[in-house]
Short mmCIF file of C-alpha atoms in Angstrom, two decimals:
data_model
loop_
_atom_site.label_atom_id
_atom_site.label_comp_id
_atom_site.label_asym_id
_atom_site.label_seq_id
_atom_site.Cartn_x
_atom_site.Cartn_y
_atom_site.Cartn_z
CA VAL A 1 0.00 0.00 0.00
CA ALA A 2 2.83 2.38 0.86
CA LYS A 3 4.62 1.85 -2.47
CA LEU A 4 1.39 2.29 -4.45
CA SER A 5 0.52 5.41 -2.47
CA GLN A 6 3.97 6.83 -3.22
CA ASN A 7 3.71 5.97 -6.93
CA VAL A 8 0.37 7.77 -7.34
CA SER A 9 0.95 10.63 -4.90
CA GLN A 10 1.02 13.20 -7.75
CA PHE A 11 -2.57 12.27 -8.69
CA PRO A 12 -4.90 13.73 -6.03
CA ASN A 13 -7.98 12.02 -7.50
CA ILE A 14 -6.57 8.51 -6.91
CA ILE A 15 -7.54 6.94 -3.61
CA VAL A 16 -5.47 3.99 -2.45
CA ASN A 17 -7.34 1.48 -0.32
CA GLY A 18 -5.50 -1.00 1.86
CA CYS A 19 -7.82 -3.85 0.99
CA GLY A 20 -8.90 -6.11 -1.82
CA LEU A 21 -12.29 -7.15 -3.17
CA SER A 22 -13.94 -10.52 -2.61
CA ASP A 23 -17.33 -12.06 -1.90
CA ASN A 24 -16.94 -11.72 1.88
CA GLU A 25 -15.25 -9.38 4.30
CA GLY A 26 -12.25 -10.69 6.23
CA VAL A 27 -8.63 -11.79 6.12
CA VAL A 28 -7.27 -13.91 3.27
CA LYS A 29 -3.97 -15.72 2.73
CA VAL A 30 -1.96 -14.33 -0.17
CA LYS A 31 0.92 -16.03 -1.96
CA TYR A 32 3.35 -13.23 -2.78
CA PHE A 33 6.07 -13.81 -5.39
CA PRO A 34 8.81 -11.23 -4.69
CA ASP A 35 10.49 -11.71 -8.08
CA HIS A 36 7.12 -11.69 -9.90
CA PRO A 37 4.71 -9.59 -7.80
CA SER A 38 2.10 -9.50 -10.58
CA LEU A 39 1.52 -13.23 -9.97
CA SER A 40 0.54 -12.77 -6.32
CA THR A 41 -2.71 -14.58 -5.65
CA THR A 42 -5.12 -16.03 -3.13
CA THR A 43 -5.58 -19.00 -5.47
CA GLU A 44 -3.50 -22.12 -4.95
CA TYR A 45 -1.80 -21.78 -8.33
CA PRO A 46 1.09 -24.28 -8.61
CA HIS A 47 3.98 -21.95 -9.52
CA ASP A 48 7.49 -23.29 -8.92
CA LEU A 49 8.59 -19.77 -8.03
CA GLU A 50 9.80 -18.68 -4.62
CA HIS A 51 6.96 -17.14 -2.66
CA LEU A 52 6.09 -15.74 0.73
CA VAL A 53 2.80 -16.14 2.52
CA THR A 54 1.21 -12.95 3.76
CA TYR A 55 -2.28 -11.89 4.69
CA GLY A 56 -4.57 -9.22 3.35
CA TYR A 57 -7.93 -7.76 4.17
CA VAL A 58 -10.83 -8.02 1.71
CA ILE A 59 -14.29 -6.48 1.54
CA THR A 60 -17.15 -6.82 -0.92
CA GLY A 61 -17.37 -4.37 -3.76
CA ASP A 62 -21.05 -3.85 -2.94
CA SER A 63 -20.17 -2.72 0.60
CA TYR A 64 -17.40 -0.43 -0.74
CA VAL A 65 -19.81 1.18 -3.19
CA GLN A 66 -22.41 1.64 -0.45
CA ARG A 67 -19.95 2.97 2.18
CA HIS A 68 -18.52 5.52 -0.22
CA ARG A 69 -21.89 6.42 -1.75
CA ILE A 70 -20.69 5.69 -5.25
CA VAL A 71 -23.49 6.17 -7.76
CA GLN A 72 -21.72 4.92 -10.90
CA VAL A 73 -18.43 3.26 -11.76
CA ASN A 74 -17.22 4.10 -15.25
CA PHE A 75 -14.46 1.51 -15.52
CA LEU A 76 -13.50 -1.43 -13.31
CA LYS A 77 -10.25 -3.35 -13.90
CA VAL A 78 -10.27 -6.83 -12.35
CA ASP A 79 -6.81 -8.44 -12.27
CA VAL A 80 -6.98 -10.93 -9.42
CA GLU A 81 -5.18 -14.03 -10.72
CA GLY A 82 -8.13 -16.41 -10.62
CA ALA A 83 -10.35 -14.80 -8.00
CA GLU A 84 -12.70 -13.16 -10.53
CA HIS A 85 -15.64 -15.22 -9.29
CA LEU A 86 -15.11 -13.85 -5.79
CA VAL A 87 -14.86 -10.23 -6.95
CA PHE A 88 -17.93 -10.57 -9.18
CA GLY A 89 -19.82 -12.29 -6.36
CA GLY A 90 -19.05 -9.41 -4.02
CA LEU A 91 -20.16 -6.91 -6.66
CA SER A 92 -23.29 -8.78 -7.74
CA LYS A 93 -25.76 -6.13 -6.53
CA THR A 94 -23.80 -3.27 -8.11
CA ILE A 95 -23.46 -5.20 -11.38
CA ARG A 96 -27.11 -6.30 -11.37
CA GLU A 97 -28.19 -2.65 -10.88
CA GLY A 98 -26.13 -1.62 -13.94
CA ARG A 99 -23.89 0.67 -11.91
CA ILE A 100 -20.64 -0.36 -13.62
CA ASP A 101 -20.31 0.75 -17.25
CA VAL A 102 -17.23 -1.22 -18.32
CA ILE A 103 -15.47 -4.18 -16.68
CA GLN A 104 -12.09 -5.34 -17.92
CA PHE A 105 -11.04 -8.77 -16.64
CA GLU A 106 -8.57 -11.54 -17.30
CA TYR A 107 -9.13 -15.19 -18.11
CA GLY A 108 -6.57 -17.98 -18.35
CA LYS A 109 -5.27 -21.28 -17.04
CA VAL A 110 -5.96 -20.39 -13.41
CA ASN A 111 -9.68 -20.53 -14.25
CA ILE A 112 -9.31 -24.31 -14.50
CA LEU A 113 -8.32 -24.39 -10.83
CA THR A 114 -11.08 -22.05 -9.66
CA LYS A 115 -13.66 -23.85 -11.82
CA PHE A 116 -15.01 -20.43 -12.91
CA LEU A 117 -14.77 -20.83 -16.66
CA LEU A 118 -15.20 -18.34 -19.45
CA ARG A 119 -18.70 -19.73 -19.94
CA ASP A 120 -19.54 -18.83 -16.33
CA ILE A 121 -18.15 -15.31 -16.75
CA TYR A 122 -20.14 -14.77 -19.96
CA GLU A 123 -23.31 -16.13 -18.40
CA PHE A 124 -23.01 -13.93 -15.31
CA LEU A 125 -22.23 -10.76 -17.26
CA GLN A 126 -24.69 -11.30 -20.12
CA ASN A 127 -27.48 -12.09 -17.64
CA ASN A 128 -26.73 -8.73 -16.04
CA GLY A 129 -26.91 -6.65 -19.23
CA TYR A 130 -23.38 -6.75 -20.63
CA VAL A 131 -21.87 -7.62 -23.98
CA VAL A 132 -18.51 -9.35 -23.69
CA GLY A 133 -15.52 -9.23 -26.00
CA LYS A 134 -11.96 -10.45 -26.18
CA ILE A 135 -9.39 -7.65 -26.37
CA TYR A 136 -6.88 -7.75 -29.22
CA PRO A 137 -4.14 -5.16 -29.94
CA ASN A 138 -6.25 -3.20 -32.44
CA TYR A 139 -9.85 -4.14 -31.67
CA VAL A 140 -12.27 -5.92 -29.38
CA ASP A 141 -14.06 -9.00 -30.68
CA PHE A 142 -17.54 -8.72 -29.15
CA ARG A 143 -19.08 -12.13 -29.59
CA ASP A 144 -21.41 -14.60 -28.00
CA TYR A 145 -19.81 -17.40 -26.05
CA ASP A 146 -18.80 -20.53 -27.90
CA LEU A 147 -17.14 -23.61 -26.40
CA SER A 148 -14.18 -23.10 -28.76
CA HIS A 149 -13.38 -19.88 -26.83
CA GLU A 150 -12.68 -21.97 -23.71
CA ASP A 151 -8.98 -22.20 -24.62
CA PHE A 152 -7.50 -20.77 -21.39
CA TYR A 153 -5.45 -18.32 -23.43
CA GLY A 154 -6.60 -14.82 -22.79
CA PRO A 155 -5.93 -13.00 -21.18
CA ASN A 156 -7.90 -9.79 -21.52
CA TYR A 157 -11.63 -9.38 -21.96
CA VAL A 158 -13.99 -6.46 -21.59
CA ALA A 159 -17.68 -6.32 -20.70
CA VAL A 160 -19.71 -3.24 -21.63
CA ARG A 161 -23.26 -2.42 -20.57
CA LYS A 162 -25.63 -3.00 -23.50
CA GLU A 163 -26.95 0.56 -23.33
CA HIS A 164 -23.42 1.70 -24.17
CA HIS A 165 -23.43 -0.40 -27.34
CA GLY A 166 -22.22 2.63 -29.34
CA LEU A 167 -19.00 2.27 -27.40
CA THR A 168 -18.75 -1.39 -28.36
CA LYS A 169 -19.05 -0.41 -32.02
CA LEU A 170 -16.16 2.03 -31.59
CA LEU A 171 -14.05 -0.69 -29.96
CA ALA A 172 -14.90 -3.36 -32.53
#
């Protein structure tokens, strides 16, 4: 938290929170990879890399939105190394109410371990009013789910509220 706070200190509109998002509030075990910090995860991913075990505090996104009286979220980036189902679960009310315009998330091999597949992500987001697309370097491929997409190579996808479909046409 201290390093992040220092790195964004010149941006007064960025608020650093010393917690993560999940489907419950409490303490979670985190595997931290000092040489590869972007791989840190609460998921039991079988990396052969040196890691430390630490603990972090998590809250639900719904409670964060309520506590801070947030009316609308324009863009949410979810990069949680396999815990997407937990973050989405903790944001289910906010997502269901259409209060997040765009959600960018990752999908990959770790989804095998969490058993929250691309099909599950599509189903959850489409049932809540989103169109989903895979992000490529020069465009986004907005498409319905097909079993052939379940390749565990992502990694980046975006979900956009249907009422913002003009935006999806610009991205396509």
